[in-house]
Amino acid sequence: MKIVEQIKQPIAFEMELFEQKFQLSMSSKVALLNRITHYIVNRKGKQMRPMFVFLVSKMVSNGEISERTYRGASVIELIHTATLVHDDVVDDSNRRRGFFSINALWKNKIAVLIGDYLLSKGLLLSIDNNDFDLLKIISIAVREMSEGELLQIEKARKLDITEDVYYEIIRQKTATLIAACCSLGAASVKPESQHVETMRKFGELIGMAFQIKDDLFDYTEDKIGKPTGIDIKEQKMTLPLIYVLNQASKKDKNWLINSIKNHNKDKNRVKEVIAFVKENGGLEYAIKKMKQFQLEALNILQTYPTSEYRNSLELMVNYVIDRKK
């Protein structure tokens, strides 16, 4: 059995029901909107975020969930999808999960409007049901994601990023949404309990490990057997590079910064940077940090009684580190 199917097993029924509820939450009287949202639903990814919501809510409540849990999972997925649609416009990206992006098929104006529509649908789903605590969790996440993206853009211009600033960027950009899924799962069944903050922290730790793993893919072999170097081409400073920059001699540091600032489109120069980072322990350091976050997340899970939901969350934490793409 595939690892994702194994993780999903204890919540298979809930996930099926969620998909139906999620489709309904997107519906509109406008035919064009329905055509586009139908396209989005049929090209869904692994649905890790709703899985976090259901697994956490069941773990903290001994298997109980409520309509609030389904609404929480739908809100997260609506708002997450909205941010992806907007991201593709910002990045001028024509592909998403191997399919054409919304902006590639329907142009930027429609893509922006679709993103806005999904965002408002998510907000109204919470407001109409008085789920104001859940709405607050997700609204904080959206604010932090926007701040994280802007902080990264600002730092890419100056290339003056420290390890602490890097952690702040990935905490806001990536970890904050997974943290929201986990705290929202707890809040949907145990509002105002200690579980809400404990699970937020758990999700944040997984998110940090997840993003470091993503950054490592830039330096490891892809399907065609070559490191991609995409982050370097986009002048994104990630942990392997930051570590090596901090350790390098002044001469090497100047060469690295010059390579990223002025030669980031030169394939051979990018290859040289990747080789330098690998030779100087950048990957080992990033892997060590990633495993620290993983271990902290697993330690939080150990404070809960053994259950199939806890087992699935442990599998999820390990899958984040071991995945191949």
XYZ file of C-alpha atoms in Angstrom:
325
model
C 0.000 0.000 0.000
C 1.290 3.461 -0.879
C 2.356 5.501 2.139
C -0.246 8.238 1.510
C -3.036 5.628 1.365
C -1.717 4.130 4.606
C -1.796 7.548 6.314
C -5.325 8.171 5.022
C -6.722 4.775 6.099
C -8.165 5.754 9.537
C -9.954 8.757 7.976
C -10.883 7.280 4.565
C -14.636 7.714 5.175
C -14.219 11.321 6.379
C -12.037 12.209 3.384
C -14.658 10.889 0.930
C -17.412 12.843 2.645
C -15.145 15.895 2.794
C -14.654 15.827 -1.001
C -18.423 16.003 -1.524
C -18.802 18.843 0.998
C -15.817 20.666 -0.495
C -17.298 20.546 -4.017
C -20.582 21.923 -2.668
C -18.749 24.730 -0.853
C -17.373 25.948 -4.211
C -20.656 26.002 -6.136
C -21.935 29.155 -7.840
C -24.764 30.327 -10.131
C -22.181 31.410 -12.730
C -21.499 28.662 -15.299
C -17.924 29.826 -16.022
C -17.094 29.724 -12.316
C -18.465 26.205 -11.965
C -16.477 25.045 -14.988
C -13.243 26.393 -13.500
C -13.876 25.104 -9.952
C -14.740 21.686 -11.452
C -11.339 21.782 -13.210
C -9.639 22.627 -9.878
C -11.394 19.840 -7.914
C -10.507 17.199 -10.506
C -6.807 18.074 -10.340
C -6.388 17.970 -6.594
C -3.066 16.961 -5.039
C -2.520 14.537 -2.158
C -4.796 16.630 0.090
C -2.330 16.618 2.961
C -3.936 19.669 4.578
C -7.433 18.230 5.136
C -5.755 14.988 6.241
C -3.951 16.917 8.994
C -7.265 18.495 10.070
C -9.084 15.142 10.390
C -6.211 13.162 11.933
C -5.499 15.811 14.573
C -9.170 16.298 15.467
C -9.653 12.526 15.864
C -6.438 12.096 17.863
C -7.275 14.790 20.437
C -10.927 13.721 20.825
C -10.626 9.892 20.821
C -12.085 9.525 17.357
C -14.860 12.139 17.510
C -15.356 14.779 14.847
C -18.120 17.284 14.108
C -19.540 19.335 11.246
C -17.121 22.054 12.384
C -14.249 19.734 11.460
C -15.562 19.356 7.903
C -16.073 23.107 7.635
C -12.575 23.743 8.988
C -11.045 21.367 6.414
C -13.065 23.036 3.629
C -12.015 26.539 4.703
C -8.335 25.535 4.738
C -8.623 23.937 1.298
C -10.576 26.868 -0.203
C -8.092 29.429 1.062
C -5.057 27.298 0.215
C -6.402 26.820 -3.346
C -6.993 30.581 -3.618
C -3.360 31.269 -2.686
C -2.108 28.701 -5.261
C -4.197 30.293 -8.031
C -2.847 33.742 -7.102
C 0.729 32.375 -6.811
C 0.593 31.078 -10.389
C -0.381 34.576 -11.576
C 2.412 36.205 -9.530
C 5.007 33.668 -10.755
C 3.657 33.693 -14.331
C 3.532 29.901 -14.062
C 1.745 27.849 -16.710
C 1.737 24.493 -14.904
C 0.421 23.275 -11.558
C 0.821 19.599 -10.500
C 1.557 18.641 -14.092
C -1.603 20.295 -15.498
C -2.188 23.722 -17.011
C -2.672 26.431 -14.378
C -5.860 28.526 -14.272
C -4.041 31.584 -15.650
C -2.624 29.525 -18.544
C -6.116 28.395 -19.600
C -8.276 31.393 -18.680
C -5.749 34.275 -18.429
C -4.663 36.363 -15.424
C -7.788 38.460 -14.941
C -10.053 35.426 -14.508
C -7.435 33.639 -12.344
C -7.237 36.594 -9.918
C -11.044 36.768 -9.721
C -11.261 32.997 -9.102
C -8.727 33.331 -6.278
C -10.779 36.164 -4.761
C -13.969 34.114 -5.109
C -12.466 31.086 -3.332
C -11.100 33.318 -0.565
C -14.508 34.912 0.043
C -16.226 31.488 -0.054
C -13.866 30.311 2.684
C -14.488 33.369 4.844
C -18.270 33.127 4.448
C -18.324 29.418 5.263
C -16.886 30.303 8.687
C -18.927 33.462 9.242
C -22.264 31.877 8.270
C -21.698 29.152 10.874
C -20.253 31.429 13.599
C -16.901 29.582 13.468
C -15.076 32.775 14.415
C -12.287 30.937 16.266
C -11.547 28.862 13.146
C -11.700 31.979 10.976
C -9.147 33.709 13.205
C -6.720 30.765 12.880
C -6.883 30.763 9.079
C -6.811 34.586 8.770
C -3.575 34.738 10.791
C -2.113 32.087 8.478
C -2.986 34.093 5.325
C -1.447 37.270 6.807
C 1.758 35.414 7.727
C 2.038 33.705 4.332
C 1.838 37.089 2.585
C 4.432 38.586 4.954
C 6.761 35.602 4.419
C 6.610 35.910 0.630
C 7.307 39.659 0.781
C 10.171 39.177 3.249
C 11.732 36.627 0.885
C 11.407 39.019 -2.082
C 12.985 41.831 -0.048
C 15.905 39.619 1.024
C 16.436 38.238 -2.510
C 17.212 41.789 -3.630
C 19.915 42.342 -1.019
C 21.072 38.731 -0.468
C 21.689 39.617 3.199
C 19.823 36.673 4.711
C 20.897 35.066 7.985
C 19.886 31.616 9.200
C 17.400 33.179 11.646
C 15.770 35.249 8.898
C 15.568 32.112 6.711
C 13.702 30.265 9.497
C 11.322 33.201 9.850
C 10.641 33.195 6.083
C 9.886 29.456 5.939
C 7.888 29.594 9.168
C 5.629 32.237 7.635
C 5.585 30.996 4.034
C 5.086 27.258 4.576
C 4.904 26.184 8.212
C 2.138 28.601 9.180
C -0.439 26.907 6.910
C 0.308 23.385 8.215
C 0.240 24.827 11.757
C -3.203 26.286 10.961
C -4.462 22.879 9.740
C -3.389 21.187 12.971
C -4.625 23.875 15.383
C -7.865 24.120 13.414
C -8.347 20.327 13.674
C -7.964 20.557 17.457
C -10.133 23.696 17.762
C -12.960 22.097 15.755
C -13.521 19.469 18.479
C -11.828 20.948 21.583
C -12.231 24.728 21.293
C -10.167 26.875 23.671
C -8.262 23.834 24.985
C -4.491 23.448 25.359
C -4.617 21.059 22.361
C -5.123 24.026 19.996
C -1.713 25.566 20.807
C 0.084 22.199 21.185
C -1.119 21.101 17.754
C -0.272 24.490 16.220
C 3.317 24.009 17.391
C 3.316 20.424 16.071
C 2.162 21.608 12.630
C 4.718 24.415 12.588
C 7.573 21.963 13.247
C 6.419 19.670 10.423
C 6.102 22.678 8.113
C 9.688 23.739 8.869
C 10.980 20.220 8.105
C 8.817 20.092 4.944
C 10.281 23.328 3.550
C 13.899 22.374 4.298
C 13.244 19.080 2.455
C 11.885 21.109 -0.490
C 15.002 23.284 -0.470
C 17.200 20.178 -0.545
C 15.556 19.025 -3.799
C 17.317 21.927 -5.515
C 20.649 20.210 -4.850
C 19.689 16.568 -5.297
C 19.147 14.621 -8.500
C 15.760 15.004 -10.173
C 14.068 12.574 -12.590
C 16.590 13.369 -15.320
C 19.471 12.824 -12.900
C 20.524 16.453 -12.527
C 20.187 18.923 -9.643
C 17.646 21.565 -10.661
C 19.239 24.745 -9.232
C 15.886 26.552 -9.626
C 16.194 28.377 -6.293
C 19.627 29.701 -7.260
C 18.266 30.875 -10.644
C 15.493 32.720 -8.754
C 18.022 34.153 -6.251
C 16.326 32.373 -3.343
C 18.652 31.903 -0.392
C 18.015 28.496 1.168
C 19.600 26.765 4.157
C 22.390 24.767 2.399
C 23.610 27.957 0.692
C 23.232 30.171 3.795
C 25.280 27.731 5.887
C 28.094 27.563 3.304
C 28.114 31.363 2.887
C 28.539 31.788 6.639
C 31.454 29.334 6.703
C 33.202 30.493 3.503
C 36.351 32.616 3.214
C 35.883 36.221 2.083
C 37.043 35.326 -1.452
C 34.632 32.364 -1.749
C 31.807 34.376 -0.218
C 32.271 37.159 -2.791
C 32.358 34.580 -5.600
C 29.131 32.944 -4.338
C 27.247 36.236 -3.956
C 28.488 37.454 -7.356
C 27.373 34.124 -8.920
C 23.854 34.420 -7.479
C 23.482 38.149 -8.195
C 24.977 38.370 -11.671
C 25.377 34.856 -13.110
C 22.272 33.057 -11.848
C 21.099 32.360 -15.440
C 24.451 30.833 -16.431
C 23.926 27.043 -16.272
C 27.595 26.221 -15.748
C 27.984 28.799 -12.991
C 24.858 27.459 -11.235
C 26.363 23.947 -11.463
C 29.571 25.242 -9.863
C 27.592 26.834 -6.997
C 25.697 23.566 -6.414
C 28.986 21.622 -6.369
C 30.545 24.140 -3.942
C 27.569 23.923 -1.562
C 27.710 20.105 -1.642
C 31.475 19.946 -1.078
C 31.336 22.312 1.883
C 28.743 20.489 3.984
C 25.662 22.545 3.087
C 23.443 19.533 2.509
C 24.531 17.662 5.653
C 23.863 20.741 7.772
C 20.370 21.264 6.292
C 19.516 17.557 6.774
C 20.633 17.771 10.419
C 18.383 20.795 11.036
C 15.461 19.164 9.218
C 15.765 16.071 11.420
C 15.785 18.246 14.560
C 12.407 19.708 13.568
C 11.145 16.197 12.752
C 12.217 14.872 16.154
C 10.571 17.764 18.017
C 7.305 17.090 16.144
C 7.448 13.364 16.989
C 8.119 14.201 20.652
C 4.887 16.214 20.785
C 2.957 13.237 19.392
C 4.418 11.005 22.110
C 2.478 13.032 24.704
C -0.789 11.626 23.258
C -2.080 8.074 23.854
C -1.362 5.511 21.136
C -4.083 5.360 18.494
C -4.405 4.731 14.761
C -4.669 8.525 14.292
C -1.423 9.152 16.151
C 0.223 6.381 14.108
C -0.905 8.053 10.883
C 0.437 11.425 12.039
C 3.787 9.777 12.851
C 3.812 8.275 9.342
C 3.019 11.744 7.973
C 5.949 13.339 9.856
C 8.318 10.684 8.481
C 6.831 10.919 4.977
C 7.590 14.671 4.923
C 11.283 13.843 5.399
C 11.476 10.724 3.196
C 9.400 11.824 0.173
C 11.051 11.809 -3.239
C 9.250 14.848 -4.691
